[in-house]
GROMACS .gro file of C-alpha atoms in nm:
model
  439
    1UNK     CA    1  22.504  -5.236  -4.274
    2UNK     CA    2  22.364  -4.976  -4.024
    3UNK     CA    3  22.575  -4.931  -3.717
    4UNK     CA    4  22.405  -5.066  -3.409
    5UNK     CA    5  22.334  -4.813  -3.137
    6UNK     CA    6  22.388  -4.949  -2.787
    7UNK     CA    7  22.265  -4.641  -2.602
    8UNK     CA    8  21.905  -4.581  -2.521
    9UNK     CA    9  21.729  -4.362  -2.780
   10UNK     CA   10  21.703  -4.072  -2.534
   11UNK     CA   11  22.071  -4.091  -2.438
   12UNK     CA   12  22.178  -4.121  -2.799
   13UNK     CA   13  21.978  -3.818  -2.912
   14UNK     CA   14  22.106  -3.617  -2.618
   15UNK     CA   15  22.464  -3.701  -2.709
   16UNK     CA   16  22.403  -3.592  -3.069
   17UNK     CA   17  22.239  -3.271  -2.955
   18UNK     CA   18  22.526  -3.200  -2.722
   19UNK     CA   19  22.780  -3.241  -2.998
   20UNK     CA   20  22.576  -3.026  -3.241
   21UNK     CA   21  22.540  -2.754  -2.980
   22UNK     CA   22  22.915  -2.749  -2.908
   23UNK     CA   23  23.026  -2.689  -3.266
   24UNK     CA   24  22.883  -2.621  -3.606
   25UNK     CA   25  23.133  -2.860  -3.758
   26UNK     CA   26  23.047  -3.222  -3.832
   27UNK     CA   27  23.104  -3.452  -3.534
   28UNK     CA   28  23.425  -3.653  -3.558
   29UNK     CA   29  23.338  -3.951  -3.343
   30UNK     CA   30  22.977  -4.011  -3.447
   31UNK     CA   31  22.932  -3.982  -3.820
   32UNK     CA   32  22.589  -4.139  -3.886
   33UNK     CA   33  22.440  -4.281  -4.200
   34UNK     CA   34  22.080  -4.193  -4.290
   35UNK     CA   35  21.983  -4.547  -4.202
   36UNK     CA   36  22.141  -4.506  -3.859
   37UNK     CA   37  21.956  -4.184  -3.796
   38UNK     CA   38  21.618  -4.306  -3.920
   39UNK     CA   39  21.657  -4.626  -3.724
   40UNK     CA   40  21.711  -4.413  -3.418
   41UNK     CA   41  21.395  -4.217  -3.500
   42UNK     CA   42  21.215  -4.548  -3.534
   43UNK     CA   43  21.334  -4.655  -3.193
   44UNK     CA   44  21.243  -4.323  -3.035
   45UNK     CA   45  20.890  -4.341  -3.174
   46UNK     CA   46  20.853  -4.702  -3.074
   47UNK     CA   47  20.976  -4.640  -2.720
   48UNK     CA   48  20.814  -4.306  -2.648
   49UNK     CA   49  20.480  -4.302  -2.832
   50UNK     CA   50  20.190  -4.524  -2.732
   51UNK     CA   51  19.849  -4.587  -2.887
   52UNK     CA   52  19.604  -4.295  -2.874
   53UNK     CA   53  19.259  -4.196  -2.998
   54UNK     CA   54  19.294  -3.939  -3.274
   55UNK     CA   55  19.028  -3.758  -3.476
   56UNK     CA   56  19.109  -3.736  -3.847
   57UNK     CA   57  18.940  -3.693  -4.183
   58UNK     CA   58  18.973  -3.962  -4.447
   59UNK     CA   59  19.122  -3.809  -4.764
   60UNK     CA   60  19.126  -4.140  -4.947
   61UNK     CA   61  19.091  -4.509  -4.873
   62UNK     CA   62  19.168  -4.827  -5.066
   63UNK     CA   63  19.185  -5.195  -4.989
   64UNK     CA   64  19.393  -5.482  -5.115
   65UNK     CA   65  19.416  -5.842  -5.000
   66UNK     CA   66  19.207  -5.759  -4.693
   67UNK     CA   67  19.428  -5.465  -4.589
   68UNK     CA   68  19.289  -5.109  -4.581
   69UNK     CA   69  19.510  -4.813  -4.669
   70UNK     CA   70  19.403  -4.466  -4.556
   71UNK     CA   71  19.525  -4.114  -4.621
   72UNK     CA   72  19.437  -3.921  -4.306
   73UNK     CA   73  19.438  -3.545  -4.256
   74UNK     CA   74  19.360  -3.273  -4.008
   75UNK     CA   75  19.215  -2.941  -4.130
   76UNK     CA   76  19.176  -2.601  -3.974
   77UNK     CA   77  18.855  -2.401  -3.968
   78UNK     CA   78  18.924  -2.273  -4.321
   79UNK     CA   79  18.958  -2.626  -4.456
   80UNK     CA   80  19.333  -2.603  -4.499
   81UNK     CA   81  19.528  -2.922  -4.428
   82UNK     CA   82  19.771  -2.871  -4.142
   83UNK     CA   83  19.866  -3.236  -4.086
   84UNK     CA   84  19.846  -3.561  -4.282
   85UNK     CA   85  19.983  -3.914  -4.278
   86UNK     CA   86  19.920  -4.264  -4.397
   87UNK     CA   87  19.714  -4.506  -4.192
   88UNK     CA   88  19.711  -4.884  -4.229
   89UNK     CA   89  19.444  -5.120  -4.106
   90UNK     CA   90  19.590  -5.465  -4.138
   91UNK     CA   91  19.394  -5.768  -4.245
   92UNK     CA   92  19.434  -5.940  -3.909
   93UNK     CA   93  19.225  -5.668  -3.745
   94UNK     CA   94  19.042  -5.512  -4.038
   95UNK     CA   95  18.749  -5.751  -4.063
   96UNK     CA   96  18.651  -5.709  -3.699
   97UNK     CA   97  18.695  -5.330  -3.692
   98UNK     CA   98  18.521  -5.258  -4.022
   99UNK     CA   99  18.231  -5.497  -3.954
  100UNK     CA  100  18.162  -5.352  -3.609
  101UNK     CA  101  18.178  -4.997  -3.744
  102UNK     CA  102  17.943  -5.070  -4.036
  103UNK     CA  103  17.694  -5.261  -3.823
  104UNK     CA  104  17.677  -4.980  -3.568
  105UNK     CA  105  17.675  -4.677  -3.798
  106UNK     CA  106  17.540  -4.827  -4.120
  107UNK     CA  107  17.814  -4.666  -4.328
  108UNK     CA  108  18.154  -4.769  -4.456
  109UNK     CA  109  18.466  -4.565  -4.373
  110UNK     CA  110  18.502  -4.355  -4.684
  111UNK     CA  111  18.646  -4.035  -4.822
  112UNK     CA  112  18.525  -3.717  -4.655
  113UNK     CA  113  18.427  -3.878  -4.323
  114UNK     CA  114  18.582  -3.759  -3.999
  115UNK     CA  115  18.634  -4.058  -3.769
  116UNK     CA  116  18.790  -4.127  -3.432
  117UNK     CA  117  19.078  -4.371  -3.486
  118UNK     CA  118  19.277  -4.558  -3.227
  119UNK     CA  119  19.625  -4.548  -3.376
  120UNK     CA  120  19.977  -4.650  -3.301
  121UNK     CA  121  20.262  -4.448  -3.455
  122UNK     CA  122  20.508  -4.631  -3.678
  123UNK     CA  123  20.823  -4.523  -3.850
  124UNK     CA  124  21.021  -4.726  -4.100
  125UNK     CA  125  21.361  -4.607  -4.224
  126UNK     CA  126  21.265  -4.697  -4.580
  127UNK     CA  127  20.889  -4.626  -4.592
  128UNK     CA  128  20.873  -4.332  -4.355
  129UNK     CA  129  20.605  -4.239  -4.102
  130UNK     CA  130  20.261  -4.400  -4.082
  131UNK     CA  131  20.011  -4.505  -3.823
  132UNK     CA  132  19.862  -4.844  -3.763
  133UNK     CA  133  19.486  -4.826  -3.710
  134UNK     CA  134  19.386  -5.044  -3.420
  135UNK     CA  135  19.018  -4.949  -3.392
  136UNK     CA  136  18.754  -4.701  -3.508
  137UNK     CA  137  18.503  -4.563  -3.257
  138UNK     CA  138  18.151  -4.593  -3.404
  139UNK     CA  139  17.991  -4.393  -3.121
  140UNK     CA  140  18.197  -4.087  -3.216
  141UNK     CA  141  18.083  -4.122  -3.575
  142UNK     CA  142  17.722  -4.152  -3.468
  143UNK     CA  143  17.764  -3.833  -3.269
  144UNK     CA  144  17.928  -3.662  -3.564
  145UNK     CA  145  17.650  -3.781  -3.790
  146UNK     CA  146  17.383  -3.654  -3.551
  147UNK     CA  147  17.557  -3.320  -3.522
  148UNK     CA  148  17.596  -3.295  -3.898
  149UNK     CA  149  17.230  -3.392  -3.937
  150UNK     CA  150  17.122  -3.106  -3.713
  151UNK     CA  151  17.352  -2.865  -3.895
  152UNK     CA  152  17.204  -2.964  -4.232
  153UNK     CA  153  16.854  -2.939  -4.086
  154UNK     CA  154  16.925  -2.589  -3.959
  155UNK     CA  155  17.075  -2.489  -4.293
  156UNK     CA  156  16.763  -2.606  -4.474
  157UNK     CA  157  16.551  -2.404  -4.231
  158UNK     CA  158  16.771  -2.096  -4.272
  159UNK     CA  159  16.733  -2.119  -4.651
  160UNK     CA  160  16.353  -2.158  -4.626
  161UNK     CA  161  16.372  -2.507  -4.774
  162UNK     CA  162  16.253  -2.718  -4.483
  163UNK     CA  163  15.882  -2.661  -4.548
  164UNK     CA  164  15.897  -2.543  -4.910
  165UNK     CA  165  15.776  -2.870  -5.064
  166UNK     CA  166  15.529  -2.926  -4.781
  167UNK     CA  167  15.359  -2.598  -4.872
  168UNK     CA  168  15.255  -2.739  -5.211
  169UNK     CA  169  14.892  -2.843  -5.245
  170UNK     CA  170  14.823  -3.212  -5.283
  171UNK     CA  171  14.685  -3.270  -5.635
  172UNK     CA  172  14.310  -3.329  -5.643
  173UNK     CA  173  14.355  -3.621  -5.882
  174UNK     CA  174  14.676  -3.829  -5.890
  175UNK     CA  175  14.703  -3.956  -6.247
  176UNK     CA  176  15.079  -3.979  -6.316
  177UNK     CA  177  15.341  -4.082  -6.059
  178UNK     CA  178  15.718  -4.085  -6.105
  179UNK     CA  179  15.874  -4.352  -5.879
  180UNK     CA  180  16.244  -4.357  -5.781
  181UNK     CA  181  16.361  -4.681  -5.620
  182UNK     CA  182  16.656  -4.922  -5.613
  183UNK     CA  183  16.630  -5.184  -5.883
  184UNK     CA  184  16.500  -5.522  -5.760
  185UNK     CA  185  16.450  -5.386  -5.408
  186UNK     CA  186  16.241  -5.601  -5.174
  187UNK     CA  187  15.973  -5.340  -5.100
  188UNK     CA  188  15.947  -5.232  -5.462
  189UNK     CA  189  15.775  -5.559  -5.552
  190UNK     CA  190  15.502  -5.504  -5.294
  191UNK     CA  191  15.462  -5.145  -5.411
  192UNK     CA  192  15.432  -5.247  -5.776
  193UNK     CA  193  15.181  -5.521  -5.700
  194UNK     CA  194  14.931  -5.263  -5.575
  195UNK     CA  195  15.042  -5.001  -5.827
  196UNK     CA  196  14.988  -5.239  -6.118
  197UNK     CA  197  14.632  -5.305  -6.000
  198UNK     CA  198  14.562  -4.934  -6.002
  199UNK     CA  199  14.722  -4.897  -6.342
  200UNK     CA  200  14.512  -5.178  -6.490
  201UNK     CA  201  14.200  -4.988  -6.388
  202UNK     CA  202  14.347  -4.680  -6.560
  203UNK     CA  203  14.303  -4.490  -6.236
  204UNK     CA  204  14.672  -4.399  -6.224
  205UNK     CA  205  14.994  -4.445  -6.423
  206UNK     CA  206  15.333  -4.519  -6.268
  207UNK     CA  207  15.671  -4.447  -6.428
  208UNK     CA  208  15.982  -4.601  -6.271
  209UNK     CA  209  16.345  -4.489  -6.257
  210UNK     CA  210  16.608  -4.683  -6.066
  211UNK     CA  211  16.888  -4.541  -5.853
  212UNK     CA  212  17.149  -4.649  -5.602
  213UNK     CA  213  17.045  -4.580  -5.242
  214UNK     CA  214  17.365  -4.701  -5.070
  215UNK     CA  215  17.717  -4.567  -5.074
  216UNK     CA  216  17.857  -4.220  -5.123
  217UNK     CA  217  17.720  -4.205  -5.477
  218UNK     CA  218  17.360  -4.255  -5.361
  219UNK     CA  219  17.261  -3.882  -5.351
  220UNK     CA  220  17.398  -3.816  -5.702
  221UNK     CA  221  17.238  -4.136  -5.834
  222UNK     CA  222  16.896  -4.043  -5.693
  223UNK     CA  223  16.912  -3.688  -5.827
  224UNK     CA  224  17.018  -3.811  -6.169
  225UNK     CA  225  16.733  -4.065  -6.176
  226UNK     CA  226  16.482  -3.790  -6.092
  227UNK     CA  227  16.611  -3.562  -6.369
  228UNK     CA  228  16.609  -3.849  -6.618
  229UNK     CA  229  16.255  -3.950  -6.524
  230UNK     CA  230  16.126  -3.593  -6.554
  231UNK     CA  231  16.293  -3.553  -6.893
  232UNK     CA  232  16.139  -3.875  -7.025
  233UNK     CA  233  15.794  -3.773  -6.907
  234UNK     CA  234  15.835  -3.425  -7.050
  235UNK     CA  235  15.923  -3.579  -7.387
  236UNK     CA  236  15.589  -3.763  -7.372
  237UNK     CA  237  15.413  -3.439  -7.270
  238UNK     CA  238  15.329  -3.591  -6.933
  239UNK     CA  239  15.347  -3.386  -6.615
  240UNK     CA  240  15.374  -3.604  -6.303
  241UNK     CA  241  15.140  -3.518  -6.020
  242UNK     CA  242  15.372  -3.644  -5.746
  243UNK     CA  243  15.726  -3.782  -5.711
  244UNK     CA  244  15.760  -4.098  -5.500
  245UNK     CA  245  16.095  -4.203  -5.352
  246UNK     CA  246  16.097  -4.548  -5.191
  247UNK     CA  247  16.364  -4.780  -5.060
  248UNK     CA  248  16.238  -5.132  -5.022
  249UNK     CA  249  16.405  -5.279  -4.717
  250UNK     CA  250  16.773  -5.261  -4.623
  251UNK     CA  251  16.956  -5.202  -4.297
  252UNK     CA  252  16.887  -4.902  -4.079
  253UNK     CA  253  17.250  -4.795  -4.117
  254UNK     CA  254  17.204  -4.748  -4.490
  255UNK     CA  255  16.993  -4.443  -4.411
  256UNK     CA  256  17.304  -4.235  -4.349
  257UNK     CA  257  17.371  -4.207  -4.722
  258UNK     CA  258  17.039  -4.030  -4.763
  259UNK     CA  259  17.132  -3.755  -4.517
  260UNK     CA  260  17.266  -3.531  -4.789
  261UNK     CA  261  17.208  -3.156  -4.798
  262UNK     CA  262  17.235  -3.112  -5.174
  263UNK     CA  263  16.983  -3.390  -5.246
  264UNK     CA  264  16.745  -3.261  -4.978
  265UNK     CA  265  16.765  -2.905  -5.112
  266UNK     CA  266  16.704  -3.034  -5.465
  267UNK     CA  267  16.390  -3.220  -5.354
  268UNK     CA  268  16.264  -2.922  -5.154
  269UNK     CA  269  16.280  -2.699  -5.464
  270UNK     CA  270  16.087  -2.935  -5.691
  271UNK     CA  271  15.755  -2.789  -5.813
  272UNK     CA  272  15.564  -3.112  -5.741
  273UNK     CA  273  15.489  -3.287  -5.410
  274UNK     CA  274  15.751  -3.541  -5.301
  275UNK     CA  275  15.624  -3.849  -5.116
  276UNK     CA  276  15.892  -4.052  -4.939
  277UNK     CA  277  15.874  -4.410  -4.813
  278UNK     CA  278  16.228  -4.506  -4.713
  279UNK     CA  279  16.141  -4.827  -4.530
  280UNK     CA  280  16.212  -4.742  -4.168
  281UNK     CA  281  15.979  -4.703  -3.872
  282UNK     CA  282  16.177  -4.514  -3.608
  283UNK     CA  283  16.468  -4.329  -3.768
  284UNK     CA  284  16.417  -4.028  -3.993
  285UNK     CA  285  16.646  -3.912  -4.270
  286UNK     CA  286  16.685  -3.568  -4.417
  287UNK     CA  287  16.458  -3.665  -4.707
  288UNK     CA  288  16.174  -3.717  -4.459
  289UNK     CA  289  16.226  -3.367  -4.324
  290UNK     CA  290  16.188  -3.189  -4.660
  291UNK     CA  291  15.933  -3.422  -4.821
  292UNK     CA  292  15.575  -3.312  -4.879
  293UNK     CA  293  15.455  -3.634  -4.712
  294UNK     CA  294  15.664  -3.900  -4.538
  295UNK     CA  295  15.578  -4.267  -4.481
  296UNK     CA  296  15.778  -4.533  -4.302
  297UNK     CA  297  15.730  -4.805  -4.568
  298UNK     CA  298  15.678  -4.818  -4.946
  299UNK     CA  299  15.355  -5.011  -4.891
  300UNK     CA  300  15.208  -4.720  -4.699
  301UNK     CA  301  15.290  -4.485  -4.987
  302UNK     CA  302  15.089  -4.686  -5.241
  303UNK     CA  303  14.818  -4.741  -4.979
  304UNK     CA  304  14.786  -4.367  -4.934
  305UNK     CA  305  14.768  -4.313  -5.313
  306UNK     CA  306  14.489  -4.571  -5.325
  307UNK     CA  307  14.319  -4.404  -5.029
  308UNK     CA  308  14.346  -4.063  -5.197
  309UNK     CA  309  14.200  -4.191  -5.523
  310UNK     CA  310  13.921  -4.372  -5.336
  311UNK     CA  311  13.851  -4.056  -5.141
  312UNK     CA  312  13.814  -3.836  -5.448
  313UNK     CA  313  13.608  -4.107  -5.619
  314UNK     CA  314  13.374  -4.119  -5.323
  315UNK     CA  315  13.373  -3.741  -5.311
  316UNK     CA  316  13.279  -3.737  -5.680
  317UNK     CA  317  12.997  -3.985  -5.614
  318UNK     CA  318  12.874  -3.778  -5.323
  319UNK     CA  319  12.897  -3.465  -5.535
  320UNK     CA  320  12.701  -3.639  -5.811
  321UNK     CA  321  12.432  -3.742  -5.562
  322UNK     CA  322  12.432  -3.394  -5.417
  323UNK     CA  323  12.398  -3.246  -5.765
  324UNK     CA  324  12.105  -3.482  -5.828
  325UNK     CA  325  11.941  -3.381  -5.500
  326UNK     CA  326  11.995  -3.012  -5.563
  327UNK     CA  327  11.869  -3.052  -5.919
  328UNK     CA  328  11.551  -3.219  -5.795
  329UNK     CA  329  11.508  -2.945  -5.539
  330UNK     CA  330  11.565  -2.681  -5.806
  331UNK     CA  331  11.320  -2.853  -6.041
  332UNK     CA  332  11.062  -2.875  -5.763
  333UNK     CA  333  11.123  -2.514  -5.669
  334UNK     CA  334  11.093  -2.396  -6.030
  335UNK     CA  335  10.788  -2.617  -6.074
  336UNK     CA  336  10.635  -2.453  -5.771
  337UNK     CA  337  10.732  -2.115  -5.906
  338UNK     CA  338  10.576  -2.204  -6.240
  339UNK     CA  339  10.268  -2.364  -6.084
  340UNK     CA  340  10.199  -2.062  -5.867
  341UNK     CA  341  10.136  -1.830  -6.165
  342UNK     CA  342   9.944  -2.111  -6.335
  343UNK     CA  343   9.725  -2.150  -6.031
  344UNK     CA  344   9.683  -1.777  -6.016
  345UNK     CA  345   9.604  -1.768  -6.390
  346UNK     CA  346   9.361  -2.056  -6.345
  347UNK     CA  347   9.196  -1.882  -6.053
  348UNK     CA  348   9.177  -1.556  -6.243
  349UNK     CA  349   9.041  -1.741  -6.547
  350UNK     CA  350   8.775  -1.904  -6.333
  351UNK     CA  351   8.691  -1.567  -6.186
  352UNK     CA  352   8.675  -1.416  -6.534
  353UNK     CA  353   8.462  -1.705  -6.655
  354UNK     CA  354   8.232  -1.672  -6.356
  355UNK     CA  355   8.209  -1.299  -6.414
  356UNK     CA  356   8.154  -1.353  -6.786
  357UNK     CA  357   7.891  -1.615  -6.707
  358UNK     CA  358   7.725  -1.380  -6.463
  359UNK     CA  359   7.736  -1.102  -6.718
  360UNK     CA  360   7.611  -1.340  -6.987
  361UNK     CA  361   7.327  -1.455  -6.764
  362UNK     CA  362   7.246  -1.096  -6.688
  363UNK     CA  363   7.251  -1.013  -7.054
  364UNK     CA  364   7.034  -1.317  -7.124
  365UNK     CA  365   6.792  -1.202  -6.860
  366UNK     CA  366   6.795  -0.859  -7.012
  367UNK     CA  367   6.746  -1.005  -7.357
  368UNK     CA  368   6.464  -1.222  -7.230
  369UNK     CA  369   6.305  -0.928  -7.060
  370UNK     CA  370   6.345  -0.704  -7.364
  371UNK     CA  371   6.228  -0.983  -7.587
  372UNK     CA  372   5.927  -1.037  -7.368
  373UNK     CA  373   5.855  -0.667  -7.370
  374UNK     CA  374   5.892  -0.653  -7.745
  375UNK     CA  375   5.677  -0.963  -7.784
  376UNK     CA  376   5.412  -0.810  -7.558
  377UNK     CA  377   5.430  -0.485  -7.746
  378UNK     CA  378   5.416  -0.668  -8.078
  379UNK     CA  379   5.124  -0.873  -7.947
  380UNK     CA  380   4.948  -0.560  -7.838
  381UNK     CA  381   5.015  -0.396  -8.170
  382UNK     CA  382   4.900  -0.712  -8.345
  383UNK     CA  383   4.575  -0.705  -8.145
  384UNK     CA  384   4.529  -0.346  -8.235
  385UNK     CA  385   4.597  -0.420  -8.598
  386UNK     CA  386   4.369  -0.717  -8.583
  387UNK     CA  387   4.098  -0.506  -8.432
  388UNK     CA  388   4.156  -0.246  -8.694
  389UNK     CA  389   4.157  -0.507  -8.964
  390UNK     CA  390   3.840  -0.655  -8.824
  391UNK     CA  391   3.685  -0.315  -8.823
  392UNK     CA  392   3.772  -0.279  -9.188
  393UNK     CA  393   3.625  -0.614  -9.285
  394UNK     CA  394   3.372  -0.568  -9.569
  395UNK     CA  395   3.111  -0.757  -9.381
  396UNK     CA  396   3.143  -0.522  -9.092
  397UNK     CA  397   3.123  -0.231  -9.331
  398UNK     CA  398   2.817  -0.380  -9.504
  399UNK     CA  399   2.654  -0.432  -9.165
  400UNK     CA  400   2.691  -0.064  -9.101
  401UNK     CA  401   2.484   0.014  -9.413
  402UNK     CA  402   2.756   0.048  -9.662
  403UNK     CA  403   2.762  -0.141  -9.999
  404UNK     CA  404   3.025  -0.253 -10.237
  405UNK     CA  405   2.986  -0.190 -10.612
  406UNK     CA  406   3.165  -0.417 -10.853
  407UNK     CA  407   3.166  -0.436 -11.232
  408UNK     CA  408   3.121  -0.749 -11.427
  409UNK     CA  409   3.485  -0.827 -11.384
  410UNK     CA  410   3.433  -0.814 -11.006
  411UNK     CA  411   3.648  -0.507 -10.976
  412UNK     CA  412   3.541  -0.267 -10.702
  413UNK     CA  413   3.418   0.065 -10.826
  414UNK     CA  414   3.540   0.347 -10.607
  415UNK     CA  415   3.471   0.645 -10.835
  416UNK     CA  416   3.188   0.761 -11.062
  417UNK     CA  417   3.441   0.814 -11.329
  418UNK     CA  418   3.472   0.443 -11.351
  419UNK     CA  419   3.105   0.401 -11.445
  420UNK     CA  420   2.990   0.403 -11.800
  421UNK     CA  421   2.632   0.449 -11.922
  422UNK     CA  422   2.441   0.131 -11.961
  423UNK     CA  423   2.710  -0.047 -11.769
  424UNK     CA  424   2.604  -0.353 -11.572
  425UNK     CA  425   2.707  -0.341 -11.205
  426UNK     CA  426   2.656  -0.553 -10.895
  427UNK     CA  427   2.573  -0.389 -10.562
  428UNK     CA  428   2.664  -0.598 -10.262
  429UNK     CA  429   2.460  -0.539  -9.949
  430UNK     CA  430   2.484  -0.711  -9.612
  431UNK     CA  431   2.217  -0.960  -9.703
  432UNK     CA  432   2.282  -1.014 -10.077
  433UNK     CA  433   2.388  -0.882 -10.419
  434UNK     CA  434   2.160  -0.671 -10.640
  435UNK     CA  435   2.244  -0.651 -11.018
  436UNK     CA  436   2.175  -0.306 -11.169
  437UNK     CA  437   2.221  -0.127 -11.499
  438UNK     CA  438   2.333   0.233 -11.518
  439UNK     CA  439   2.069   0.441 -11.706
   0.00000   0.00000   0.00000
């Protein structure tokens, strides 16, 4: 059984130090067991150390029967551990401390977080040194989170990732949408109600992948869901036009899990626009900063998709009407261009016809005149011929004292060689015919 120490811890340690300083040999009067010594250490710690606020990083945490068991550490600027110990948050106090911390910060004390603990040092001769956690300051964590948020934001800006996705052009037509959301989330149902209506009209197709949005595994789960969704679509030879990330409902504190640099950088580098609707109205997360377009609710995301599709549909209608108007104007213009030569041709044709008519009339007049002249000349010649003919009329000749001699066959005798002796002839005078016989 450990020997009881009646001196105060300080006096007892001083007496041991005095004896050790006086000789290097083991003390003769005060030979201590390990239990005696460690019990003294326990008393010294109990009497001299009081509760204090200490900043420490959680290396690991576990819970059992309502108790929480932490491994705490302190690191230098190079990340090397220079101090560590166990920390215990007992069940009697754990529920109040953890609940207040989670309600204020929205996160659960977990590995990798640096928190401000109110601790009380403990030492047990058998179990060694540990600290009892009395409280955790949520305001410090909120400050740390805000500082870390700004650091990640600056890092994204330094790596030209903050506006990389925002620089992408919004697709003219949104036909295929990959949606990442927690399974059975409250806001997802509202989103799908409107999305299904669009899909039934074949205006747009939606492909869903589910991920965890709470807890330390949320960033990895979201990134994995995105990769899986893209692979499935690629296998179907479908290229999504936009990526939609929505979180339907949930506490504001849950947003802290989405403030992850690796996930934000991954989204910023994607070759398609990322639309985010995390379900919060005032607080922004890192995903909002790098997203192509950010909305405060999932319903506004699907509303904007509907608005975009309606806009391009209306634009198409307007373009169609404009094409019709321009076509009519072009037709009218070409018709005018065609009609102008036709009018000119018609006018020229009329002029040619008028000229031809004038020329024809002139020619007709000329023909009439020439015809008249020829008729007059022919008439004159006819009169002359008539007069000549009349002059040569036998009666006229007979009246002038001439006679006509005919034979019995009534043939006119014009030569003496035609007359035979004793031939009977008829001599026609102006007043009668005298028969004669040639002697």
